[in-house]
Coordinates of C-alpha atoms in Angstrom, one line a residue:
M1 CA 7.7 -20.5 0.2
K2 CA 7.2 -23.1 2.8
N3 CA 9.1 -23.7 6.0
L4 CA 12.7 -24.6 4.9
S5 CA 13.5 -25.8 8.4
N6 CA 12.5 -25.0 12.0
L7 CA 16.0 -23.8 12.8
F8 CA 15.0 -20.2 13.2
L9 CA 11.9 -20.9 15.3
G10 CA 12.3 -21.4 19.0
A11 CA 16.0 -20.5 19.0
F12 CA 15.8 -16.9 20.2
A13 CA 15.3 -15.7 23.8
C14 CA 16.3 -12.4 25.3
I15 CA 19.5 -12.8 27.3
A16 CA 19.8 -9.1 28.3
L17 CA 18.5 -7.6 31.5
T18 CA 14.8 -8.4 31.8
I19 CA 12.3 -8.3 34.5
T20 CA 9.6 -10.6 33.2
P21 CA 10.4 -14.1 31.9
V22 CA 9.7 -14.4 28.2
S23 CA 8.9 -17.2 25.9
T24 CA 11.9 -19.2 24.6
Q25 CA 10.0 -19.4 21.4
A26 CA 10.0 -15.7 20.8
Q27 CA 11.7 -15.1 17.5
S28 CA 11.1 -11.4 17.8
L29 CA 13.7 -11.4 20.7
S30 CA 17.3 -11.9 19.5
P31 CA 20.0 -13.4 21.8
S32 CA 22.6 -10.9 20.8
T33 CA 20.7 -7.8 21.8
K34 CA 22.4 -5.9 24.6
W35 CA 20.7 -3.2 26.7
H36 CA 21.0 -1.4 30.0
W37 CA 18.9 1.0 32.1
D38 CA 19.7 4.7 32.1
K39 CA 17.5 6.9 34.3
G40 CA 14.4 4.8 33.7
T41 CA 14.9 4.2 30.0
I42 CA 16.1 1.0 28.5
V43 CA 19.0 1.8 26.2
V44 CA 19.6 -0.7 23.4
D45 CA 23.2 -0.7 22.4
T46 CA 24.4 0.0 18.9
P47 CA 27.1 -2.4 17.8
E48 CA 30.2 -0.9 16.3
R49 CA 30.6 -0.9 12.6
P50 CA 33.0 -3.7 11.6
A51 CA 36.3 -2.5 10.3
G52 CA 36.4 -1.8 6.6
Q53 CA 32.7 -1.1 6.2
E54 CA 31.1 2.1 5.2
H55 CA 27.5 3.2 5.3
V56 CA 25.2 2.6 2.3
L57 CA 23.1 5.8 2.4
G58 CA 22.6 6.7 -1.2
L59 CA 24.1 3.4 -2.4
T60 CA 24.1 2.8 -6.1
V61 CA 25.2 -0.2 -8.2
P62 CA 26.2 -0.2 -11.9
K63 CA 23.4 0.4 -14.4
M64 CA 21.6 -2.7 -15.7
N65 CA 20.1 -2.8 -19.1
V66 CA 18.4 -6.0 -18.1
V67 CA 17.5 -6.9 -14.5
R68 CA 17.9 -10.6 -14.1
V69 CA 15.5 -11.8 -11.3
G70 CA 15.1 -14.9 -9.3
F71 CA 11.9 -15.3 -7.2
V72 CA 11.9 -17.2 -3.9
G73 CA 8.6 -18.0 -2.3
L74 CA 5.7 -18.6 -4.6
G75 CA 2.8 -19.2 -2.2
M76 CA 0.5 -16.3 -1.4
R77 CA 2.5 -13.2 -2.5
G78 CA 5.1 -14.5 -4.9
P79 CA 2.9 -15.5 -7.9
G80 CA 1.5 -11.9 -8.2
A81 CA 5.1 -10.5 -8.1
V82 CA 6.1 -12.8 -11.0
E83 CA 3.1 -11.8 -13.1
R84 CA 3.7 -8.1 -12.4
F85 CA 7.4 -8.3 -13.5
T86 CA 6.3 -9.7 -16.9
Y87 CA 4.9 -6.2 -17.6
I88 CA 8.1 -4.3 -16.8
P89 CA 10.5 -3.8 -19.8
G90 CA 14.1 -4.9 -19.3
V91 CA 13.3 -7.8 -16.9
D92 CA 14.5 -11.3 -17.4
I93 CA 12.9 -13.8 -15.0
V94 CA 15.7 -16.3 -14.7
A95 CA 14.6 -18.6 -11.9
L96 CA 11.6 -19.6 -9.8
C97 CA 11.9 -21.3 -6.4
D98 CA 9.5 -22.7 -3.8
Y99 CA 9.5 -25.4 -1.3
E100 CA 6.9 -27.2 -3.4
Q101 CA 8.1 -27.7 -7.0
E102 CA 4.5 -27.6 -8.3
R103 CA 4.0 -24.0 -7.1
A104 CA 7.2 -22.9 -8.8
E105 CA 6.2 -24.7 -12.0
N106 CA 2.8 -23.1 -11.9
C107 CA 4.3 -19.6 -12.2
Q108 CA 5.6 -20.5 -15.7
K109 CA 2.1 -19.7 -16.9
F110 CA 2.8 -16.0 -16.5
L111 CA 6.0 -16.2 -18.6
R112 CA 4.1 -18.2 -21.2
K113 CA 1.3 -15.6 -21.4
A114 CA 3.9 -12.9 -21.8
S115 CA 5.9 -14.9 -24.4
L116 CA 9.0 -14.8 -22.1
P117 CA 11.4 -17.7 -21.9
K118 CA 10.8 -20.4 -19.3
A119 CA 12.6 -20.0 -16.1
D120 CA 14.6 -22.6 -14.3
V121 CA 12.8 -24.1 -11.3
Y122 CA 14.2 -24.8 -7.9
S123 CA 12.5 -26.5 -5.0
G124 CA 13.0 -28.2 -1.6
A125 CA 14.3 -27.0 1.7
E126 CA 17.5 -25.6 0.2
G127 CA 16.5 -24.9 -3.4
Y128 CA 17.0 -21.2 -2.8
K129 CA 20.7 -21.8 -2.2
A130 CA 21.2 -23.1 -5.7
L131 CA 19.3 -20.1 -7.1
C132 CA 21.4 -17.6 -5.1
E133 CA 24.6 -19.3 -6.2
R134 CA 23.9 -18.6 -9.9
E135 CA 26.1 -16.0 -11.7
D136 CA 23.3 -14.8 -13.9
I137 CA 21.0 -13.3 -11.3
D138 CA 21.1 -9.6 -10.3
L139 CA 18.1 -9.5 -7.9
V140 CA 16.6 -12.0 -5.6
Y141 CA 13.0 -11.2 -4.8
I142 CA 11.9 -12.9 -1.6
A143 CA 8.2 -13.6 -0.8
T144 CA 8.5 -16.5 1.6
D145 CA 6.8 -17.0 5.0
W146 CA 8.2 -14.6 7.6
D147 CA 10.5 -17.2 9.2
H148 CA 12.5 -17.4 6.0
H149 CA 12.8 -13.8 4.8
F150 CA 16.1 -13.4 6.6
P151 CA 17.9 -16.7 5.9
V152 CA 17.2 -16.4 2.1
A153 CA 18.2 -12.7 2.1
K154 CA 21.3 -13.5 4.0
Y155 CA 22.4 -16.2 1.7
A156 CA 21.6 -14.1 -1.4
L157 CA 23.7 -11.1 -0.1
E158 CA 26.5 -13.4 0.8
H159 CA 26.5 -14.5 -2.8
G160 CA 26.6 -11.0 -4.2
K161 CA 23.0 -10.5 -5.1
N162 CA 20.8 -7.4 -4.5
V163 CA 17.7 -8.4 -2.5
A164 CA 14.2 -7.2 -2.1
I165 CA 12.3 -8.7 0.8
E166 CA 8.6 -8.8 1.6
V167 CA 7.5 -7.4 5.0
P168 CA 8.5 -7.8 7.7
S169 CA 11.9 -8.3 6.2
A170 CA 13.7 -8.9 9.5
M171 CA 12.1 -10.4 12.6
N172 CA 14.5 -9.1 15.3
L173 CA 17.4 -6.7 15.9
E174 CA 20.0 -9.4 15.3
Q175 CA 18.7 -10.0 11.8
C176 CA 18.5 -6.2 11.2
W177 CA 22.2 -5.8 12.1
E178 CA 23.2 -8.8 10.0
L179 CA 21.4 -7.4 6.9
I180 CA 22.9 -4.0 7.5
N181 CA 26.4 -5.4 7.8
L182 CA 26.0 -7.6 4.7
S183 CA 24.7 -4.7 2.6
E184 CA 27.6 -2.5 3.8
K185 CA 30.1 -5.2 3.2
T186 CA 28.9 -6.4 -0.2
R187 CA 27.7 -2.9 -1.4
K188 CA 24.5 -4.5 -2.6
H189 CA 21.0 -3.3 -2.1
C190 CA 18.8 -4.7 0.6
M191 CA 15.3 -3.3 0.1
I192 CA 12.1 -3.7 2.1
L193 CA 9.1 -4.3 -0.2
E194 CA 6.8 -1.9 1.6
N195 CA 4.1 -1.4 -0.9
C196 CA 2.0 1.0 1.2
C197 CA 4.6 3.7 0.4
Y198 CA 3.4 3.6 -3.2
D199 CA -0.3 3.9 -2.7
W200 CA -2.0 7.0 -4.3
F201 CA -3.0 8.8 -1.1
E202 CA 0.4 8.2 0.6
M203 CA 2.4 9.4 -2.5
N204 CA 0.3 12.5 -3.2
T205 CA 0.3 13.4 0.5
L206 CA 4.1 12.9 0.7
N207 CA 4.5 15.3 -2.2
M208 CA 2.3 17.8 -0.4
A209 CA 4.2 17.5 2.8
Q210 CA 7.5 17.9 1.0
Q211 CA 6.2 21.1 -0.7
G212 CA 5.1 22.5 2.7
V213 CA 1.3 22.3 2.3
F214 CA 0.9 21.1 5.9
G215 CA 3.7 23.2 7.3
E216 CA 6.0 21.4 9.7
I217 CA 4.7 17.9 10.4
L218 CA 4.6 17.4 14.2
R219 CA 2.7 14.2 14.7
A220 CA 2.0 11.2 12.5
Q221 CA -0.1 8.0 12.9
G222 CA 0.0 4.7 11.0
A223 CA -1.8 1.4 11.5
Y224 CA -2.5 -2.1 10.3
I225 CA -5.9 -3.1 11.5
H226 CA -7.1 -6.0 9.5
N227 CA -9.4 -8.7 10.9
L228 CA -7.8 -11.9 9.5
S229 CA -10.6 -14.3 10.6
D230 CA -11.2 -15.2 7.0
F231 CA -7.5 -15.8 6.2
W232 CA -6.1 -17.8 9.2
P233 CA -6.9 -21.2 7.6
Y234 CA -5.0 -20.4 4.4
Y235 CA -1.6 -19.7 5.9
W236 CA 0.7 -22.6 5.1
K237 CA 0.9 -25.5 7.6
N238 CA 4.1 -27.5 7.9
G239 CA 2.8 -31.1 7.8
K240 CA -0.2 -32.8 9.5
E241 CA 1.1 -32.0 13.0
D242 CA 0.9 -28.3 12.3
K243 CA -2.7 -27.2 13.2
L244 CA -2.1 -23.5 13.4
G245 CA -0.2 -22.3 10.3
W246 CA 2.9 -20.2 10.4
R247 CA 1.2 -16.8 10.9
L248 CA -1.0 -17.7 13.8
R249 CA 1.9 -19.5 15.4
Y250 CA 4.1 -16.4 15.0
N251 CA 1.5 -14.2 16.7
M252 CA 1.2 -16.7 19.5
E253 CA 4.9 -16.9 20.2
N254 CA 5.9 -13.2 19.7
R255 CA 4.9 -10.0 21.4
G256 CA 5.2 -6.5 20.0
D257 CA 4.1 -5.0 16.7
V258 CA 5.1 -7.9 14.5
Y259 CA 3.7 -6.2 11.3
A260 CA 4.5 -2.5 11.8
T261 CA 5.9 -1.5 8.4
H262 CA 2.6 -0.8 6.5
G263 CA 1.8 1.9 9.1
L264 CA 5.3 3.1 9.8
G265 CA 6.9 3.2 6.3
P266 CA 4.9 6.0 4.8
V267 CA 5.0 8.3 7.8
A268 CA 8.7 7.6 8.2
Q269 CA 9.3 9.0 4.7
A270 CA 7.1 12.0 5.4
L271 CA 9.2 12.7 8.6
D272 CA 12.6 12.3 6.9
I273 CA 13.6 9.5 9.1
H274 CA 17.4 8.8 8.5
R275 CA 17.4 11.9 6.3
G276 CA 17.6 14.6 9.0
D277 CA 15.7 13.0 11.8
R278 CA 15.7 9.6 13.6
M279 CA 13.4 7.7 16.0
T280 CA 14.9 7.9 19.4
T281 CA 12.5 6.4 22.0
L282 CA 9.4 4.3 22.1
V283 CA 6.8 3.1 24.6
A284 CA 4.7 0.1 23.7
M285 CA 1.7 -1.6 25.3
D286 CA -0.9 -4.1 24.3
T287 CA -4.2 -5.5 25.4
K288 CA -4.5 -9.0 26.7
S289 CA -5.1 -11.8 24.2
V290 CA -8.7 -13.0 24.0
I291 CA -9.3 -13.8 20.3
G292 CA -5.8 -15.0 19.6
K293 CA -6.1 -17.6 22.4
E294 CA -9.5 -18.7 21.2
L295 CA -8.2 -19.2 17.7
V296 CA -5.4 -21.5 18.9
E297 CA -7.7 -23.4 21.2
K298 CA -10.2 -23.9 18.3
A299 CA -7.5 -25.0 15.9
S300 CA -5.6 -27.2 18.3
G301 CA -8.3 -28.5 20.5
E302 CA -6.1 -27.7 23.5
A303 CA -6.0 -25.0 26.1
C304 CA -3.8 -22.0 25.3
D305 CA -2.3 -20.0 28.1
N306 CA 0.8 -18.7 26.4
F307 CA -0.4 -16.4 23.6
R308 CA 2.1 -13.6 23.7
N309 CA 0.7 -11.1 21.2
G310 CA -2.1 -8.9 22.5
D311 CA -5.2 -8.5 20.4
H312 CA -4.3 -4.8 19.9
S313 CA -0.9 -3.2 20.3
T314 CA 0.0 0.5 20.3
T315 CA 3.5 2.0 20.0
L316 CA 4.3 5.6 20.7
I317 CA 7.6 6.9 19.2
R318 CA 9.5 10.2 19.7
T319 CA 12.0 11.5 17.2
A320 CA 15.2 13.5 17.7
N321 CA 13.5 16.6 16.3
G322 CA 10.6 16.4 18.7
K323 CA 8.0 14.7 16.5
V324 CA 5.7 11.9 17.7
I325 CA 4.5 8.8 15.8
E326 CA 1.8 6.4 16.9
I327 CA 1.6 3.0 15.3
Q328 CA -1.2 0.4 15.9
H329 CA -1.5 -3.3 15.1
N330 CA -4.6 -5.5 15.3
V331 CA -5.4 -8.6 13.2
M332 CA -7.8 -10.1 15.7
T333 CA -10.9 -8.0 16.6
P334 CA -13.9 -7.4 14.4
Q335 CA -13.2 -4.0 12.9
P336 CA -13.4 -2.5 9.4
Y337 CA -10.1 -2.6 7.5
N338 CA -8.0 0.4 8.6
R339 CA -4.6 1.2 7.3
L340 CA -4.5 4.6 8.9
Y341 CA -2.1 7.2 7.6
Q342 CA -2.3 10.6 9.3
L343 CA -0.1 13.7 9.3
T344 CA -0.7 16.6 11.7
G345 CA 1.2 19.7 10.6
T346 CA 1.4 23.3 11.8
K347 CA -0.6 24.4 8.7
G348 CA -2.7 21.4 7.7
F349 CA -3.8 17.9 8.3
A350 CA -4.0 14.7 6.2
N351 CA -5.9 11.5 7.0
K352 CA -6.5 8.2 5.3
Y353 CA -9.0 5.7 6.8
P354 CA -11.8 5.7 7.8
I355 CA -12.2 9.1 6.1
E356 CA -9.8 10.1 3.4
G357 CA -9.2 13.8 3.2
Y358 CA -7.2 17.0 3.9
A359 CA -7.9 19.9 6.2
V360 CA -6.3 23.3 5.3
D361 CA -7.7 26.8 5.5
A362 CA -8.2 29.2 2.7
A363 CA -5.0 31.1 3.3
Q364 CA -2.9 27.9 3.2
M365 CA -4.7 26.6 0.1
S366 CA -3.9 29.9 -1.7
A367 CA -0.3 29.7 -0.5
S368 CA -0.1 26.2 -1.8
G369 CA -1.1 27.3 -5.3
V370 CA -4.7 26.3 -5.3
Q371 CA -7.3 29.1 -5.2
P372 CA -10.3 28.1 -3.0
K373 CA -13.7 28.0 -4.7
V374 CA -15.8 28.2 -1.5
D375 CA -16.0 31.0 1.0
N376 CA -14.8 30.7 4.6
L377 CA -12.8 27.6 3.9
S378 CA -11.3 26.5 7.3
S379 CA -9.4 23.6 8.7
H380 CA -12.2 22.7 11.1
S381 CA -13.4 20.1 8.6
F382 CA -12.2 18.2 5.6
L383 CA -12.0 19.9 2.3
P384 CA -15.0 19.6 0.1
K385 CA -14.5 17.1 -2.8
E386 CA -13.9 19.8 -5.4
E387 CA -11.3 21.5 -3.3
M388 CA -9.6 18.2 -2.5
D389 CA -9.5 17.1 -6.1
A390 CA -7.9 20.4 -7.1
L391 CA -5.2 20.0 -4.4
V392 CA -4.5 16.4 -5.4
A393 CA -4.3 17.4 -9.1
K394 CA -1.8 20.2 -8.2
Y395 CA 0.4 17.8 -6.2
E396 CA 0.0 14.5 -8.0
H397 CA 3.3 12.7 -7.4
P398 CA 5.6 12.4 -10.5
I399 CA 5.9 8.6 -9.9
L400 CA 2.1 8.3 -10.1
K401 CA 2.1 10.3 -13.3
K402 CA 4.6 7.8 -14.8
Y403 CA 3.2 4.5 -13.6
G404 CA -0.3 5.2 -12.3
E405 CA -2.5 4.3 -15.2
M406 CA -0.5 1.1 -16.1
A407 CA -0.6 0.2 -12.4
K408 CA -4.3 0.2 -12.3
E409 CA -4.4 -2.2 -15.3
V410 CA -1.8 -4.6 -13.9
G411 CA -3.1 -4.5 -10.3
G412 CA -1.5 -5.7 -7.1
H413 CA -3.3 -4.2 -4.1
G414 CA -5.0 -1.7 -6.5
G415 CA -1.7 -1.0 -8.4
M416 CA 0.7 0.0 -5.6
D417 CA 2.5 -3.3 -5.9
F418 CA 3.2 -2.6 -9.6
I419 CA 4.4 0.9 -8.8
M420 CA 6.8 -0.5 -6.2
D421 CA 8.2 -3.1 -8.5
S422 CA 8.5 -0.6 -11.4
R423 CA 10.4 1.8 -9.2
L424 CA 12.8 -0.9 -8.0
V425 CA 13.6 -1.9 -11.6
Y426 CA 13.8 1.8 -12.7
C427 CA 16.4 2.6 -10.1
L428 CA 18.5 -0.5 -10.9
Q429 CA 18.3 0.2 -14.7
N430 CA 19.4 3.8 -14.1
G431 CA 22.0 3.2 -11.5
L432 CA 20.1 5.2 -8.8
P433 CA 19.7 4.8 -5.1
L434 CA 16.6 2.8 -4.2
D435 CA 13.6 4.5 -2.5
M436 CA 14.1 2.4 0.7
D437 CA 17.4 1.2 2.0
V438 CA 18.6 -1.3 4.6
Y439 CA 18.4 1.3 7.3
D440 CA 14.7 1.9 6.6
L441 CA 14.3 -1.9 6.7
A442 CA 15.9 -2.1 10.1
E443 CA 14.1 0.8 11.6
W444 CA 10.7 -0.2 10.5
C445 CA 11.1 -3.8 11.4
S446 CA 12.7 -3.1 14.8
L447 CA 9.4 -2.2 16.4
A448 CA 8.7 -5.9 17.1
E449 CA 11.7 -6.5 19.4
L450 CA 11.9 -3.0 20.8
G451 CA 8.1 -3.1 21.6
A452 CA 8.4 -6.5 23.1
I453 CA 11.2 -5.3 25.4
S454 CA 9.1 -2.3 26.4
M455 CA 6.0 -4.5 27.1
D456 CA 8.0 -7.2 29.0
N457 CA 9.4 -4.5 31.3
G458 CA 6.3 -2.7 32.4
C459 CA 5.8 -0.7 29.2
A460 CA 9.1 1.1 29.9
A461 CA 10.6 3.6 27.5
V462 CA 13.1 2.0 25.1
A463 CA 15.8 4.0 23.2
F464 CA 16.4 3.0 19.6
P465 CA 19.8 1.9 18.5
D466 CA 21.2 4.1 15.7
F467 CA 21.0 1.8 12.7
T468 CA 23.0 4.3 10.5
R469 CA 25.7 4.4 13.2
G470 CA 26.1 8.1 13.2
H471 CA 24.9 9.1 9.6
W472 CA 21.2 9.7 10.1
N473 CA 21.7 13.4 9.7
D474 CA 24.0 13.3 6.6
V475 CA 21.2 13.5 4.0
K476 CA 18.7 16.3 4.3
G477 CA 15.2 15.3 3.4
F478 CA 13.7 12.1 1.9
K479 CA 13.7 12.2 -1.9
H480 CA 13.0 9.8 -4.7
A481 CA 15.9 9.6 -7.2
F482 CA 15.3 10.3 -10.9
A483 CA 17.6 10.0 -13.9
T484 CA 17.8 12.9 -16.4
P485 CA 15.2 12.7 -19.2
E486 CA 18.0 11.7 -21.6
A487 CA 19.4 9.0 -19.4
E488 CA 16.0 7.7 -18.6
A489 CA 15.0 7.5 -22.3
E490 CA 18.3 5.7 -23.1
A491 CA 17.7 3.1 -20.3
M492 CA 14.1 2.6 -21.4
K493 CA 15.2 2.0 -25.0
A494 CA 17.7 -0.6 -24.0
A495 CA 15.1 -2.2 -21.7
Q496 CA 12.5 -2.4 -24.5
E497 CA 15.0 -3.8 -27.0
A498 CA 16.1 -6.5 -24.5
T499 CA 12.5 -7.4 -23.8
A500 CA 11.7 -7.6 -27.5
K501 CA 14.5 -10.1 -27.9
L502 CA 13.4 -12.1 -24.9
K503 CA 9.8 -12.3 -26.2
E504 CA 11.1 -13.4 -29.6
E505 CA 13.1 -16.2 -27.9
G506 CA 10.2 -17.0 -25.6
A507 CA 7.7 -17.2 -28.4
K508 CA 9.8 -19.8 -30.2
E509 CA 10.3 -21.8 -27.0
W510 CA 6.6 -21.9 -26.1
A511 CA 5.6 -22.7 -29.7
K512 CA 7.7 -25.8 -29.5
I513 CA 6.2 -26.7 -26.1
A514 CA 2.7 -26.2 -27.5
K515 CA 3.4 -28.4 -30.4
K516 CA 4.7 -31.1 -28.1
E517 CA 1.7 -30.8 -25.8
A518 CA -0.7 -31.1 -28.8
K519 CA 1.1 -34.2 -30.0
E520 CA 0.8 -35.8 -26.5
A521 CA -2.8 -34.8 -26.2
K522 CA -3.5 -36.5 -29.6
K523 CA -1.9 -39.7 -28.3
V524 CA -4.1 -39.6 -25.2
R525 CA -7.3 -39.2 -27.3
K526 CA -6.3 -42.2 -29.4

């Protein structure tokens, strides 16, 4: 979805105690953030929970036979989401919204292909508001540009909708706290659409970690290293005066890891963050900007001396239970794509990118239920392919067993997008807690502002606020929720029956449209 307004850009600057002056354009720095020094550490305050609110850990909403969805933002990511949802039983795509009406209308083709009824279309700067105000929408799926993830989600929550937001879902701490408060107040889901949590290696490795294959996880790494040189020209530009596009401008105006969630999400689940552990302190640093400045100068024809985001940023995090996480971000330098996911445990090791593999010795393989087929198997190198395949087969995640084959057919980053969407709908249809809640959203998105505060103050240590406000240790261990086989079968039957009716209705509607189109085409030929 295009820029709805420029209200949220250029409005935020840190008003708390800072040493170095910062850009008044920095959206990653929120004006309400309060912090103070304590023995060399910057302590970010946790606002008190408003009276009458309770935490939403384990939040559920009533079961939905049919999940009625409105999509907002149909530019780069949105159309794929619409198409994927046409393959999920028990989904009614009610409304489509984009700044440009043409882009919203264009997504009707996916409904037509699936014989689903046409959706209502909304457009313009505030079209999303009319969509959110409808009474017949359960879920608002937000895939706008980064600047408008929050305002759309805020309006949707205020109007009683569950929301699912593309990453990064909140751009600063102020937005994180507002979404937390709205989710707690309305008792509606606010989910971060972190698809990397549903990729094959991450899911199978998570299952292994939860079953003790790697022993106790002590250290984890995650990264988003993706040279965007081929993509910068395609990010939407707000009129002829906009020579940069929204994403390059965001990187120019904001410091810190502005896209941390791909790397952080999967390792946070493996480390039980908010479910027995929490991130307590970070230190962040970045390189100077070379390529970023060059990109701006080439696009604008003017000198750039204020590019805030370094070409490469690194964030080190320590948890309450003494674990360490390292997260990297780099969208500038010429490197092979690297979405690193690495777990270092007391009994084993897992790594994705540039080499995908596991390292465990023969004794631990046997203890994990897989009998080694080679002699002298050690953790000094990755498992041979045959051993790795046997370990993966033993610990294939149940969610992959359920959705994996279909996901490969439907696609979306190799299928992980479809798995993510299917799980979201499954949990709503079965009245279960979602896999990722608003506290996950806040924690994973907070690295931008917390990292910027660290960097702007000499790479000082920064203490995380407690987004759960005292409840991070209530739940013991991250788990995916599942219905009983009987309840699951009942929900699926209702979903399939609902979809059959929708397809019957849609087929009739599209047949009438096809007849009308044929008549008009005939007139043109005459």
